[in-house]
CSV table of C-alpha atoms in Angstrom, one decimal:
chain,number,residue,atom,x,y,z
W,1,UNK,CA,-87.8,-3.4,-58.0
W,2,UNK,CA,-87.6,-6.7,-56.8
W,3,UNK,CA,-84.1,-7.2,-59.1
W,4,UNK,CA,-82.5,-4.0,-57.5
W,5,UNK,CA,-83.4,-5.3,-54.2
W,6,UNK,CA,-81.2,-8.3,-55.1
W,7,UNK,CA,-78.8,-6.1,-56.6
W,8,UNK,CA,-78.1,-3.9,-54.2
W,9,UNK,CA,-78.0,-7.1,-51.6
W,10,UNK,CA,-80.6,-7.0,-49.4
W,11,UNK,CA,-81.0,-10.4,-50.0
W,12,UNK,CA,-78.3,-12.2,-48.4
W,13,UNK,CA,-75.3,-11.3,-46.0
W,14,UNK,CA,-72.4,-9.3,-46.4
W,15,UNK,CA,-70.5,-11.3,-45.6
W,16,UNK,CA,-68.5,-9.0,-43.5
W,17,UNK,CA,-65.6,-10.7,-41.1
W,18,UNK,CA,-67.6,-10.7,-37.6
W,19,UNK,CA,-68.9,-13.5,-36.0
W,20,UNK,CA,-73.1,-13.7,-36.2
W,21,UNK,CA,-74.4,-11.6,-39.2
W,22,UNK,CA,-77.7,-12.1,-40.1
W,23,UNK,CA,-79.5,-10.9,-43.1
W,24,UNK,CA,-82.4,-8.7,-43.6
W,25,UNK,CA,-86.1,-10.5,-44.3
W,26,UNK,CA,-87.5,-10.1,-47.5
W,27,UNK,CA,-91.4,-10.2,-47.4
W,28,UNK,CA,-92.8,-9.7,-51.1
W,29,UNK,CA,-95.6,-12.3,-52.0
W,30,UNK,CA,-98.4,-10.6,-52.1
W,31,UNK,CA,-99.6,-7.4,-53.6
W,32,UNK,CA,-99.4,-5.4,-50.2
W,33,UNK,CA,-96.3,-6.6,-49.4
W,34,UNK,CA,-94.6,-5.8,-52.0
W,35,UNK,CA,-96.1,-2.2,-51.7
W,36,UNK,CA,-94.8,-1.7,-47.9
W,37,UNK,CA,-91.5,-3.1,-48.9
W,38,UNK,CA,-91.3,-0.4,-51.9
W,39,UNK,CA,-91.5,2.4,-49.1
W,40,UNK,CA,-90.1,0.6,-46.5
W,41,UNK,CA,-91.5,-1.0,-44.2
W,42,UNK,CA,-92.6,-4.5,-43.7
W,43,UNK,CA,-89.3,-6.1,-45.1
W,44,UNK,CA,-86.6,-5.7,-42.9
W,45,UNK,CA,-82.3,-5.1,-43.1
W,46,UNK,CA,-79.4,-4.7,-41.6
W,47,UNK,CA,-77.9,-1.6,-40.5
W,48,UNK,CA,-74.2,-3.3,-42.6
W,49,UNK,CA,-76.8,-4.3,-45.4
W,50,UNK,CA,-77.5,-0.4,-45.9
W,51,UNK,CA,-74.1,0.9,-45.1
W,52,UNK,CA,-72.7,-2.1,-48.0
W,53,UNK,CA,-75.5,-0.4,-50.4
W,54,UNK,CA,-74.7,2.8,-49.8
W,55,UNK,CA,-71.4,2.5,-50.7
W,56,UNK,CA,-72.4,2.0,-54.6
W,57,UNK,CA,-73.8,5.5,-54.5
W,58,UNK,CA,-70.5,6.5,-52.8
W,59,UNK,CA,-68.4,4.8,-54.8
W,60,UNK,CA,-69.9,5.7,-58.4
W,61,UNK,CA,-71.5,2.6,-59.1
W,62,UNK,CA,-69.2,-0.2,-57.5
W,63,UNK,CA,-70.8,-2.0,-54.3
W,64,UNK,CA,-67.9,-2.5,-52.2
W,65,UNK,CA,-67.7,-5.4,-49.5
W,66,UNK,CA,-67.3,-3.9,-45.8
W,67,UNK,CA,-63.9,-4.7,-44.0
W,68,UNK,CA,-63.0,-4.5,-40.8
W,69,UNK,CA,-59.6,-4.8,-40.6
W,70,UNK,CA,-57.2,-3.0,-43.2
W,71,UNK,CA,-54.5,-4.9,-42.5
W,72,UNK,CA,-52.2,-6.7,-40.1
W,73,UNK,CA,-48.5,-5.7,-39.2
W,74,UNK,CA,-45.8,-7.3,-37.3
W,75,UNK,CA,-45.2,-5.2,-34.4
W,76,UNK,CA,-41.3,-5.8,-34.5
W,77,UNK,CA,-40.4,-6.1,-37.9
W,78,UNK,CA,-43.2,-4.1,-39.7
W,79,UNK,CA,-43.7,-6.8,-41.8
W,80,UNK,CA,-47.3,-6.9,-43.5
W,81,UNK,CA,-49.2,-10.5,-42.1
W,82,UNK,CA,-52.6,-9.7,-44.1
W,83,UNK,CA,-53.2,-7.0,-46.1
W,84,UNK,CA,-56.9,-6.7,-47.6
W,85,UNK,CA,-57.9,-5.3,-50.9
W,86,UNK,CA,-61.0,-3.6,-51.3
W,87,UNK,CA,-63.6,-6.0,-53.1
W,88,UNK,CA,-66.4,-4.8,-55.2
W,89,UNK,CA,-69.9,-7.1,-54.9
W,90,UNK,CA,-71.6,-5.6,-57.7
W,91,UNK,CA,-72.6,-2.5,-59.6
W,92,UNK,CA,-75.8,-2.1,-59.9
W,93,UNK,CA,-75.7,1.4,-61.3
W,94,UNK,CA,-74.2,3.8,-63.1
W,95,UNK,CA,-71.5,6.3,-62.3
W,96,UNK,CA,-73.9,9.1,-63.5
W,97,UNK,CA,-76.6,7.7,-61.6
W,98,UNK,CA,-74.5,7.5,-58.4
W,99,UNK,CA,-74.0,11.0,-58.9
W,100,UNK,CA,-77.4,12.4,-59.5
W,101,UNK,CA,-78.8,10.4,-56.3
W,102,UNK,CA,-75.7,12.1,-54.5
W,103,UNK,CA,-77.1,15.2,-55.5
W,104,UNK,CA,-80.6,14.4,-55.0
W,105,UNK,CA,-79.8,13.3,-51.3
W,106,UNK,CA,-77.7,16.5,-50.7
W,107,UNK,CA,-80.9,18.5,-50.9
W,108,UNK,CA,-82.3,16.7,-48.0
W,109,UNK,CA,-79.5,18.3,-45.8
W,110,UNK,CA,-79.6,21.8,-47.6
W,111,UNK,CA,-83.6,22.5,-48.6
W,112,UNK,CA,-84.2,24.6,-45.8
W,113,UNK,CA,-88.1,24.3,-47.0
W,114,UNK,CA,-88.3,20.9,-48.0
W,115,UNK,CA,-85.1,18.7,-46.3
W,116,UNK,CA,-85.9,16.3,-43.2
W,117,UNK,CA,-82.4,16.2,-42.8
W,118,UNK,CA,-81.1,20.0,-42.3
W,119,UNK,CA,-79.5,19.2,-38.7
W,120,UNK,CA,-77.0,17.0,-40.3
W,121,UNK,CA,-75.4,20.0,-42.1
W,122,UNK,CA,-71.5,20.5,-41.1
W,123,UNK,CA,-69.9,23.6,-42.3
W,124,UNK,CA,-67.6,23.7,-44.3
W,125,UNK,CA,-68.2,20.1,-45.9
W,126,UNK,CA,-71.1,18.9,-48.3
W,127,UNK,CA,-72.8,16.2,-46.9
W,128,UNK,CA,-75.7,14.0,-48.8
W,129,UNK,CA,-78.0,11.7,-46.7
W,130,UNK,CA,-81.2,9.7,-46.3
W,131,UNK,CA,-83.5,10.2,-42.8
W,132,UNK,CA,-85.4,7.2,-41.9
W,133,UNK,CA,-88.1,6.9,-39.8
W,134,UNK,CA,-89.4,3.2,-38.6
W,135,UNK,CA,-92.5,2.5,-37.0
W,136,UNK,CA,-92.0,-0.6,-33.9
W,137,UNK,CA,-94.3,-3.4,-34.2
W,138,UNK,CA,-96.2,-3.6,-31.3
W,139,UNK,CA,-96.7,-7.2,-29.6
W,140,UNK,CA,-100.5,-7.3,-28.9
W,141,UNK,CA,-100.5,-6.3,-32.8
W,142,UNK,CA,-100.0,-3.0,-35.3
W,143,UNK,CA,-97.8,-0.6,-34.5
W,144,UNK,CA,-96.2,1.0,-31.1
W,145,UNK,CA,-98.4,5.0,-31.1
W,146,UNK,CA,-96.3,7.4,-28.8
W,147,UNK,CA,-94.8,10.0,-30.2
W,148,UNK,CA,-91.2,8.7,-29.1
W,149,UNK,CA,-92.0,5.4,-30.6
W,150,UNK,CA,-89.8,5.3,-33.6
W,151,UNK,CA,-86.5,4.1,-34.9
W,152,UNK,CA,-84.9,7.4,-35.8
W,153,UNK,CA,-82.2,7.1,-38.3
W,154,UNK,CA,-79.8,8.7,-40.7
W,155,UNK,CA,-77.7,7.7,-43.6
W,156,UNK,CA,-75.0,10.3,-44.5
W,157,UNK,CA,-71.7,10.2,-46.9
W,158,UNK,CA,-69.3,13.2,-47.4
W,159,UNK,CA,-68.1,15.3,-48.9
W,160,UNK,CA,-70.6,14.7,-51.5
W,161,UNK,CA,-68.7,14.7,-55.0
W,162,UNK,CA,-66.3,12.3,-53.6
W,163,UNK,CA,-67.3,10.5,-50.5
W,164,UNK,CA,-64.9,9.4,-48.3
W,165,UNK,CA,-67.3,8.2,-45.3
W,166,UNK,CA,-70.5,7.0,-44.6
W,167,UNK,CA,-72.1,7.0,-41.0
W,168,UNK,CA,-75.1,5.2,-40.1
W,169,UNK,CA,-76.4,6.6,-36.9
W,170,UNK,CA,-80.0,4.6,-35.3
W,171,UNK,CA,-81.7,5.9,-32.2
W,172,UNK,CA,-84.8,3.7,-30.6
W,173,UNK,CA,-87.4,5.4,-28.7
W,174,UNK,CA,-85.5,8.4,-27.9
W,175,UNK,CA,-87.0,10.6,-25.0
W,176,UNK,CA,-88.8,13.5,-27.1
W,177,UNK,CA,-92.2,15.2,-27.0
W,178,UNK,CA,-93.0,15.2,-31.0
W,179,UNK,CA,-92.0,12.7,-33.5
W,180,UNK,CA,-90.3,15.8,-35.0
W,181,UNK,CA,-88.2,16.1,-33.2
W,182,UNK,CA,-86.4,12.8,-33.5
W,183,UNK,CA,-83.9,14.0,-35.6
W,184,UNK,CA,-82.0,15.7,-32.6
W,185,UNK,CA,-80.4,12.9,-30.6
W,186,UNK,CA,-79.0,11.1,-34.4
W,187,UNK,CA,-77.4,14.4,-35.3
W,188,UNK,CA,-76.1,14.5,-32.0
W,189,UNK,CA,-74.2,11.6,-32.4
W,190,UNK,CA,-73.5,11.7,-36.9
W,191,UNK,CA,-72.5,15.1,-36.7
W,192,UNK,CA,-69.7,15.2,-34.0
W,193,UNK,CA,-68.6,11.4,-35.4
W,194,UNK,CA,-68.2,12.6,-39.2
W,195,UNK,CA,-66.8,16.1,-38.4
W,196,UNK,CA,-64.4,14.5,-36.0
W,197,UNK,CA,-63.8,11.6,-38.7
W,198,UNK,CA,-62.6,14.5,-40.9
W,199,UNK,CA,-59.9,15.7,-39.1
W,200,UNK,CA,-58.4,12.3,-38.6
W,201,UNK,CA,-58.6,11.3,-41.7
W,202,UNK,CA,-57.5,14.9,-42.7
W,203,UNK,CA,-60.0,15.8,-45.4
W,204,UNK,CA,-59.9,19.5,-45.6
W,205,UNK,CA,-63.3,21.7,-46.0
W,206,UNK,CA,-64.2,22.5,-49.5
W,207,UNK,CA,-66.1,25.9,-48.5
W,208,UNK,CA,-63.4,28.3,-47.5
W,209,UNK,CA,-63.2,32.1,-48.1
W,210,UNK,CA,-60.9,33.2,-49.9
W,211,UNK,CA,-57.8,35.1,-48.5
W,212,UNK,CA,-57.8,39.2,-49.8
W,213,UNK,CA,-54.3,39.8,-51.9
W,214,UNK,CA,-52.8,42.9,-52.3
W,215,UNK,CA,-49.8,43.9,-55.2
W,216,UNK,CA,-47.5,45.5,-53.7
């Protein structure tokens, strides 16, 4: 576990180009840590840290360093300044395995019975995605109790068998009267963000009927 954690680098920053990254805190000396770090909780990372390790089961395999800037033009001549390549940090698992977790984490938008994350479906697109759910510490000690205090979060990439985004969407301590409902104001910002991310980018909807044909 603790090699994955590495692999996958939750150990270290991205080392993405904006000033004042941090990394995540690692907490796995002792038995009990290192059982609330397996589910979560305890260690901590960065929103860029899971984005960056999401993108292996994206990107079949191949960790890919984030960017910011694509590349850098001359205004008046069009002449390319900077142009960066895409950079892969690691691969720390296998295509096949990138694509069974892809399926595996489309079922938490689609299980109707079972899926935390059915708000996050879009029609017309496939979307696969992790919710999260993160208790607050609380500073006279344990945990923050109220039903709205929660980091509500979801992970989602799309369209599934060849991802072309991923959105990271957090909401702290959102105004709600069950824990349940938490899910509501993250879709309310992932879903109009990725649907709207679509149409720029132009990435058509894989469910479409069918148009009738006649002979004539």
């Amino acid at each position: 576990f603790l090699q994955y954690y590495n692999n996958f680098g939750f150990t270290k920053k991205t080392g993405i180009n904006l000033p004042g990254e941090v990394s995540g805190r690692l907490v796995y000396k002792y038995p009990l840590e290192k059982t609330t770090t397996a589910f979560g909780q305890g260690s901590t990372e960065t929103a860029i840290q899971i984005i960056q390790a999401a993108s292996a089961i994206a990107n079949n395999g191949k960790m890919m360093k984030p960017q910011v800037i694509d590349k850098i033009v001359n205004h008046d001549t069009g002449e390319i300044i900077k142009d960066v390549k895409p950079e892969v940090v690691s691969s720390p698992i296998s295509a096949e395995t990138a694509k069974e977790v892809r399926d595996i984490l489309e079922t938490v938008v689609t299980n109707k019975e079972k899926g935390t994350g059915t708000r996050y479906q879009i029609e017309g697109y496939s979307v696969a995605g992790k919710t999260g759910t993160a208790s607050i510490p609380d500073p006279k000690g344990g945990y923050l109790t109220g039903q709205e205090d929660y980091i509500f979060s979801f992970l989602g990439m799309a369209p599934k068998d060849d991802p072309k985004l991923i959105v990271y969407v957090a909401v702290q301590q959102p105004e709600i009267d069950h824990y349940s409902m938490g899910s509501i104001p993250v879709s309310m910002v992932f879903n109009p963000v990725m649907k709207n991310s679509f149409q720029y980018l132009n990435i058509q909807p894989s469910q479409q009927e069918k148009a009738s044909t006649s002979k004539l």
